């Protein structure tokens, strides 16, 4: 999860100047998929946000999860909590949404920046990992199904 967080954060960083409240007023993956933010604290109900705001909150939330030693223990001999697997699944499902947004709304920029091969490699690594270990629900993967069929099979 930590490695994927770092890679996806870096990938989004390459296109974030093109992802603004004006260009991306909703966090979406095309017309069929819209994501609403809910963290149970500041946003108690799922809330529609511009993509850059959603992604900033998502990255802050993921960072808080992976830095919480009660969830991700770092000391030898400290067991992982019962909430570890559900938390990892939620983290990875949410990170997948960044791939969805980048591929559907900013892939042309990735190509123009010469980052197509890199983003595809990162995506394949992520996809193979989450599908091998059943960490992201199949319906969450739907927005990139066609692209995944082309580059991962």
PDB file of C-alpha atoms in Angstrom, residues 18 26 41-42 61 64-65 86 89 91 119 136 140:
ATOM      1  CA  UNK A  18      -3.823  20.402 -15.532  1.00  0.00           C
ATOM      2  CA  UNK A  26     -16.111  16.599 -10.242  1.00  0.00           C
ATOM      3  CA  UNK A  41     -15.016  13.079  10.195  1.00  0.00           C
ATOM      4  CA  UNK A  42     -14.969  16.322   8.208  1.00  0.00           C
ATOM      5  CA  UNK A  61      -6.316  10.363   4.339  1.00  0.00           C
ATOM      6  CA  UNK A  64      -2.747   9.298   7.829  1.00  0.00           C
ATOM      7  CA  UNK A  65      -3.704   5.602   7.545  1.00  0.00           C
ATOM      8  CA  UNK A  86     -10.406  -3.828   5.439  1.00  0.00           C
ATOM      9  CA  UNK A  89      -8.759  -2.642   0.759  1.00  0.00           C
ATOM     10  CA  UNK A  91      -6.910   2.502   0.691  1.00  0.00           C
ATOM     11  CA  UNK A 119       1.949   5.115 -15.942  1.00  0.00           C
ATOM     12  CA  UNK A 136     -10.219  -4.229  -4.833  1.00  0.00           C
ATOM     13  CA  UNK A 140     -14.540  -0.764  -8.614  1.00  0.00           C
TER      14      UNK A 140
END
